[in-house]
Coordinates of C-alpha atoms in Angstrom, one line a residue:
M1 CA 41.3 -15.2 83.0
K2 CA 42.6 -15.7 79.2
R3 CA 44.0 -18.9 80.5
I4 CA 40.2 -19.6 82.1
N5 CA 38.4 -18.3 78.6
F6 CA 40.8 -20.6 76.4
L7 CA 39.9 -23.7 78.8
I8 CA 36.5 -23.3 78.3
F9 CA 36.8 -23.1 74.5
A10 CA 38.9 -25.7 74.0
V11 CA 35.8 -27.6 76.9
F12 CA 33.2 -26.7 74.2
L13 CA 35.5 -27.7 70.6
I14 CA 35.6 -31.0 72.4
L15 CA 32.0 -31.8 73.9
I16 CA 30.6 -30.2 70.1
E17 CA 33.3 -33.0 67.9
V18 CA 31.5 -35.8 70.4
S19 CA 28.2 -35.2 69.7
C20 CA 28.8 -34.8 66.2
G21 CA 31.1 -38.2 66.2
Q22 CA 27.6 -39.8 68.0
K23 CA 25.4 -38.2 65.7
K24 CA 27.4 -39.5 62.6
K25 CA 27.5 -43.9 64.6
D26 CA 24.1 -42.6 64.9
S27 CA 23.7 -42.7 61.2
E28 CA 25.1 -45.4 59.9
L29 CA 23.5 -47.6 62.4
Q30 CA 20.0 -46.1 60.6
T31 CA 21.3 -47.5 57.5
Q32 CA 22.7 -50.9 58.8
V33 CA 20.6 -53.9 56.9
V34 CA 18.9 -57.0 59.6
P35 CA 20.8 -60.6 58.4
V36 CA 17.9 -62.7 56.5
K37 CA 15.9 -65.1 59.2
D38 CA 15.1 -68.3 58.4
S39 CA 11.7 -68.4 57.2
T40 CA 11.2 -64.7 57.3
S41 CA 11.6 -61.4 55.9
V42 CA 13.6 -58.9 56.8
K43 CA 14.3 -54.5 55.2
A44 CA 16.1 -52.5 55.5
V45 CA 15.3 -49.6 57.8
N46 CA 14.9 -47.0 55.4
N47 CA 12.7 -49.7 53.7
E48 CA 14.4 -49.6 50.2
V49 CA 14.9 -53.3 49.8
I50 CA 13.2 -56.2 51.5
V51 CA 13.8 -59.8 51.4
E52 CA 12.9 -62.9 52.1
K53 CA 13.1 -66.8 52.1
D54 CA 11.1 -68.4 49.4
F55 CA 12.7 -71.4 48.5
L56 CA 12.7 -73.1 45.3
Y57 CA 15.4 -75.3 45.2
N58 CA 16.1 -76.4 48.9
E59 CA 18.7 -79.2 48.6
H60 CA 22.2 -79.0 49.9
T61 CA 20.7 -75.7 51.3
L62 CA 22.8 -73.5 53.9
S63 CA 21.9 -71.6 56.7
D64 CA 22.9 -67.5 57.7
T65 CA 25.9 -68.4 59.0
Y66 CA 27.9 -72.1 59.3
P67 CA 30.8 -73.9 61.0
Y68 CA 33.6 -74.6 58.2
R69 CA 36.7 -76.2 59.8
D70 CA 37.6 -73.7 62.8
T71 CA 36.3 -70.7 61.7
V72 CA 32.3 -69.4 60.2
R73 CA 31.0 -68.6 57.6
M74 CA 28.4 -67.0 56.0
F75 CA 26.3 -65.2 53.7
Q76 CA 26.6 -61.5 53.6
W77 CA 23.4 -59.9 53.4
E78 CA 24.9 -56.2 53.7
K79 CA 26.4 -56.7 51.1
I80 CA 24.6 -58.5 48.9
H81 CA 21.6 -55.9 50.2
S82 CA 23.7 -53.2 48.3
Y83 CA 24.1 -54.6 45.6
L84 CA 20.0 -55.5 45.3
K85 CA 19.8 -51.6 45.9
F86 CA 22.3 -50.7 42.8
I87 CA 20.3 -53.1 41.1
D88 CA 17.3 -51.0 41.6
S89 CA 18.6 -48.0 41.2
I90 CA 20.2 -48.4 37.7
Q91 CA 16.6 -49.8 36.6
S92 CA 14.5 -47.0 38.1
E93 CA 14.1 -45.6 34.3
P94 CA 14.4 -47.2 31.1
S95 CA 18.2 -47.7 29.7
L96 CA 19.8 -48.8 27.3
W97 CA 21.6 -52.3 28.2
G98 CA 24.8 -54.4 26.4
I99 CA 26.9 -57.0 26.3
L100 CA 30.8 -56.7 26.7
Q101 CA 31.3 -59.8 23.9
N102 CA 35.2 -61.5 23.4
R103 CA 34.7 -64.6 24.2
N104 CA 38.4 -66.8 22.8
N105 CA 38.9 -63.3 20.6
R106 CA 36.1 -63.8 18.7
N107 CA 35.6 -60.4 18.0
G108 CA 39.1 -59.7 17.7
E109 CA 42.1 -59.3 19.7
S110 CA 42.2 -56.2 21.5
V111 CA 45.2 -53.0 20.6
L112 CA 47.8 -52.9 23.7
V113 CA 46.3 -50.5 26.6
K114 CA 48.2 -47.4 27.1
A115 CA 49.7 -48.9 30.2
Y116 CA 50.1 -52.9 30.9
R117 CA 52.4 -55.7 31.9
R118 CA 52.4 -59.7 31.7
D119 CA 50.8 -61.2 34.8
A120 CA 52.0 -64.5 36.3
Y121 CA 50.2 -66.6 33.3
S122 CA 52.6 -64.5 31.5
R123 CA 49.9 -62.7 30.0
V124 CA 49.3 -59.3 28.8
V125 CA 47.1 -57.3 31.4
D126 CA 45.9 -53.5 32.0
T127 CA 46.3 -51.9 35.2
F128 CA 43.6 -53.0 36.9
G129 CA 44.6 -56.5 36.3
I130 CA 42.4 -57.4 33.3
E131 CA 43.8 -59.6 30.5
R132 CA 44.1 -58.6 26.7
Y133 CA 43.0 -62.1 25.8
Q134 CA 39.4 -62.4 25.8
G135 CA 39.4 -58.7 27.0
I136 CA 37.3 -55.5 25.4
P137 CA 39.3 -52.3 24.7
L138 CA 37.7 -49.9 26.5
F139 CA 38.4 -46.3 24.7
E140 CA 38.6 -42.5 27.0
M141 CA 36.1 -40.2 25.2
E142 CA 38.6 -38.1 24.1
D143 CA 41.1 -40.7 22.6
T144 CA 39.9 -43.4 20.3
I145 CA 43.5 -44.2 19.4
T146 CA 44.6 -46.2 22.0
P147 CA 42.7 -48.0 25.1
E148 CA 42.7 -46.7 28.5
R149 CA 41.9 -50.4 30.1
Y150 CA 40.6 -53.6 29.0
G151 CA 36.9 -54.9 30.1
L152 CA 35.7 -58.3 30.9
D153 CA 33.8 -60.6 28.5
G154 CA 30.3 -60.8 29.8
S155 CA 30.0 -57.6 31.6
L156 CA 26.8 -55.7 31.5
V157 CA 26.9 -52.1 30.3
K158 CA 24.9 -48.7 30.0
L159 CA 24.9 -47.6 26.4
A160 CA 24.6 -44.3 25.6
Q161 CA 25.3 -42.4 21.8
D162 CA 25.6 -44.5 18.7
S163 CA 28.4 -44.3 15.8
T164 CA 30.2 -45.3 12.8
F165 CA 32.2 -47.8 14.0
F166 CA 32.0 -47.1 18.4
I167 CA 29.6 -47.1 20.4
T168 CA 29.6 -44.8 23.9
A169 CA 29.4 -47.1 27.3
S170 CA 29.3 -47.2 30.5
P171 CA 30.0 -50.3 32.3
V172 CA 28.0 -51.0 35.4
Y173 CA 30.8 -52.4 37.5
F174 CA 32.8 -49.6 38.4
G175 CA 31.4 -46.6 36.5
G176 CA 33.1 -44.0 33.5
M177 CA 32.1 -43.6 30.2
F178 CA 33.8 -45.2 27.4
K179 CA 34.1 -45.1 23.9
V180 CA 34.0 -49.2 22.9
P181 CA 34.5 -50.4 18.8
K182 CA 31.1 -51.5 18.2
R183 CA 31.7 -55.4 17.3
Y184 CA 32.7 -55.9 21.0
V185 CA 28.6 -55.1 22.3
K186 CA 25.9 -56.9 22.0
P187 CA 22.9 -54.6 22.5
I188 CA 20.1 -56.2 24.5
G189 CA 17.2 -53.9 24.0
D190 CA 15.6 -51.3 26.9
T191 CA 12.6 -53.1 27.7
I192 CA 14.8 -55.8 29.5
I193 CA 14.3 -55.6 33.3
F194 CA 17.1 -57.8 35.4
H195 CA 14.8 -59.6 38.3
K196 CA 16.9 -62.4 38.6
V197 CA 20.6 -62.0 40.4
I198 CA 23.1 -65.1 41.0
F199 CA 25.7 -63.9 44.0
V200 CA 28.3 -65.9 44.0
D201 CA 31.2 -64.6 47.0
R202 CA 34.6 -65.7 46.9
I203 CA 35.4 -65.3 50.4
N204 CA 32.7 -67.6 51.5
Q205 CA 32.7 -70.4 48.7
N206 CA 28.5 -70.0 48.7
I207 CA 26.3 -68.8 45.9
A208 CA 22.7 -67.8 46.6
T209 CA 19.7 -66.8 44.0
L210 CA 18.0 -64.2 44.0
E211 CA 14.6 -63.4 41.9
K212 CA 12.5 -60.0 42.1
V213 CA 8.8 -60.5 42.9
N214 CA 6.5 -57.5 42.8
S215 CA 8.4 -55.2 45.6
K216 CA 10.2 -57.9 47.1
W217 CA 13.9 -60.4 46.5
L218 CA 13.1 -63.7 47.3
V219 CA 15.7 -65.9 47.8
R220 CA 15.6 -68.5 46.0
S221 CA 18.7 -71.3 47.0
M222 CA 21.4 -71.0 49.0
N223 CA 24.1 -74.0 48.3
P224 CA 27.6 -74.4 48.8
A225 CA 29.8 -73.0 45.9
T226 CA 33.7 -73.6 44.5
T227 CA 34.8 -71.2 42.4
G228 CA 38.3 -70.7 40.4
L229 CA 41.8 -71.0 41.9
H230 CA 44.7 -68.5 41.5
K231 CA 47.3 -71.1 39.9
P232 CA 49.5 -70.3 37.4
P233 CA 49.9 -71.2 34.2
L234 CA 46.0 -73.4 33.3
M235 CA 43.9 -72.7 36.7
Q236 CA 42.6 -69.1 37.1
E237 CA 40.3 -67.2 40.0
T238 CA 36.7 -66.4 38.7
P239 CA 37.3 -62.8 38.1
L240 CA 35.1 -60.3 40.2
G241 CA 31.9 -58.4 38.3
I242 CA 28.5 -57.7 37.1
F243 CA 27.6 -60.3 34.9
I244 CA 25.4 -61.4 32.1
I245 CA 24.4 -65.0 31.7
Q246 CA 25.7 -65.4 27.4
E247 CA 24.8 -68.7 27.2
K248 CA 23.5 -72.3 28.6
K249 CA 25.7 -75.9 27.7
A250 CA 23.3 -79.1 29.1
K251 CA 27.1 -80.6 28.8
M252 CA 29.9 -78.8 28.8
V253 CA 32.6 -80.6 27.5
Y254 CA 36.3 -80.0 28.7
L255 CA 40.0 -81.4 27.7
K256 CA 42.5 -82.6 29.7
D257 CA 45.2 -79.7 31.1
E258 CA 47.8 -79.6 28.0
S259 CA 45.8 -82.0 25.6
I260 CA 43.6 -82.1 23.2
E261 CA 41.9 -85.0 24.5
T262 CA 38.4 -85.2 26.1
G263 CA 39.2 -85.1 30.0
G264 CA 35.3 -85.3 30.4
F265 CA 32.1 -82.9 31.0
A266 CA 30.4 -80.5 33.4
P267 CA 26.8 -80.8 33.8
Y268 CA 24.0 -77.7 33.1
A269 CA 26.9 -75.4 32.2
S270 CA 25.3 -71.6 32.3
R271 CA 28.1 -69.0 31.0
F272 CA 28.9 -66.0 32.5
C273 CA 32.4 -64.4 32.0
N274 CA 35.2 -65.8 29.3
G275 CA 35.7 -69.2 30.1
G276 CA 33.7 -69.0 33.8
Y277 CA 30.3 -71.1 34.0
I278 CA 28.0 -72.2 36.4
H279 CA 28.3 -75.9 36.2
G280 CA 27.2 -79.3 38.4
V281 CA 29.9 -81.3 39.7
P282 CA 32.4 -82.2 37.0
V283 CA 32.4 -86.3 35.2
N284 CA 35.8 -87.3 34.5
E285 CA 36.3 -89.9 31.9
P286 CA 36.2 -92.2 31.1
R287 CA 33.2 -92.2 33.4
K288 CA 29.7 -90.8 31.9
T289 CA 27.0 -90.9 34.4
A290 CA 26.5 -87.4 36.3
I291 CA 27.6 -86.8 39.8
E292 CA 25.2 -85.1 42.5
F293 CA 27.7 -83.8 44.7
S294 CA 31.1 -83.2 45.4
S295 CA 32.6 -82.8 49.7
S296 CA 35.2 -80.1 48.4
L297 CA 31.7 -77.9 47.5
G298 CA 31.7 -75.0 49.7
T299 CA 35.8 -75.2 50.5
T300 CA 38.0 -73.7 49.2
P301 CA 38.8 -72.1 44.7
R302 CA 40.0 -75.2 43.1
S303 CA 38.3 -74.6 39.5
H304 CA 39.4 -73.4 36.1
M305 CA 37.6 -70.1 36.7
C306 CA 33.8 -71.9 36.9
V307 CA 31.9 -72.2 40.3
R308 CA 31.0 -75.1 41.1
N309 CA 27.6 -76.1 42.5
A310 CA 25.7 -79.5 43.1
T311 CA 24.3 -80.5 40.2
S312 CA 20.7 -81.1 41.0
H313 CA 21.4 -76.8 41.9
A314 CA 22.9 -76.2 38.9
K315 CA 20.2 -77.6 36.5
F316 CA 18.3 -75.0 38.8
V317 CA 20.0 -72.2 38.0
Y318 CA 20.3 -73.7 34.2
D319 CA 16.1 -74.2 33.7
W320 CA 15.5 -70.6 36.0
A321 CA 17.7 -68.9 34.8
P322 CA 17.4 -66.7 31.0
V323 CA 19.9 -65.8 28.7
E324 CA 20.9 -62.4 28.5
K325 CA 18.4 -61.4 31.2
T326 CA 20.4 -63.3 34.0
L327 CA 22.6 -61.0 36.5
V328 CA 26.2 -63.1 37.8
I329 CA 27.6 -60.7 40.3
V330 CA 30.4 -62.3 41.4
F331 CA 32.0 -60.4 44.8
E332 CA 34.3 -61.5 48.4

């Protein structure tokens, strides 16, 4: 009799576990996002984010999914939706925003972090792979002697209390509260609303621009792009993170590799991190006229950290995205 009762109890526990598992699965399904369809709108089941296609630029436009070699590439709308939801949430109440800045170490070389190593480029990096060069020292709240890690130039931070030498900042991309020497932070105010976002997908090598109008996020463009290649000692991948457009150059002149000679220019360049720009097809010397499109766009990484676009799309971004008011999210 005891054995029968034990078997009945075991079966009962199994049924409960199956039921709970199904409820969990059903709950997960309820929060999934339906991919954006051509010429239609889509919203999350929880009604929190609405995304609709309303192109302002419609050249070289990609579909939601498209063939590439023997595979299929896509715009990762579920991830984009999650980021949009996050951007909405951090703007739900007024905040003082800032940008971490140290382009070319112009604000001073950062001190060494607690734990560091040298990477494939022979540069000092922290445990997260962020370089000391152009990096911003982030100190723990109780230790302003040795920084815990580095922050990336161009990163969006939420600012808190201020002091004589430090300002407390929370990097939006990875969170946490840190003290940062004030010379590395540019406050941009508490009245800014980020309603324009550029998404760069390193896996699928594409770029999408979105703009919030009233309650909707409108897709303004969907294009092929080419990101940075990890190839020491000169070529470097486009970093992941949440950045801000910091400056623009109608012609961004670059040098030949390992030379001080001008190599050419990249048209309509919008800088978001370190030496990383969103720009058009590079024009190598001795050519002087712009190139609209390259067959390498949307294929494999091959840039020096930058995000290459069709030149007309780079001009669209250049004209459409205001400095210090436009977010750039690089993800994979």
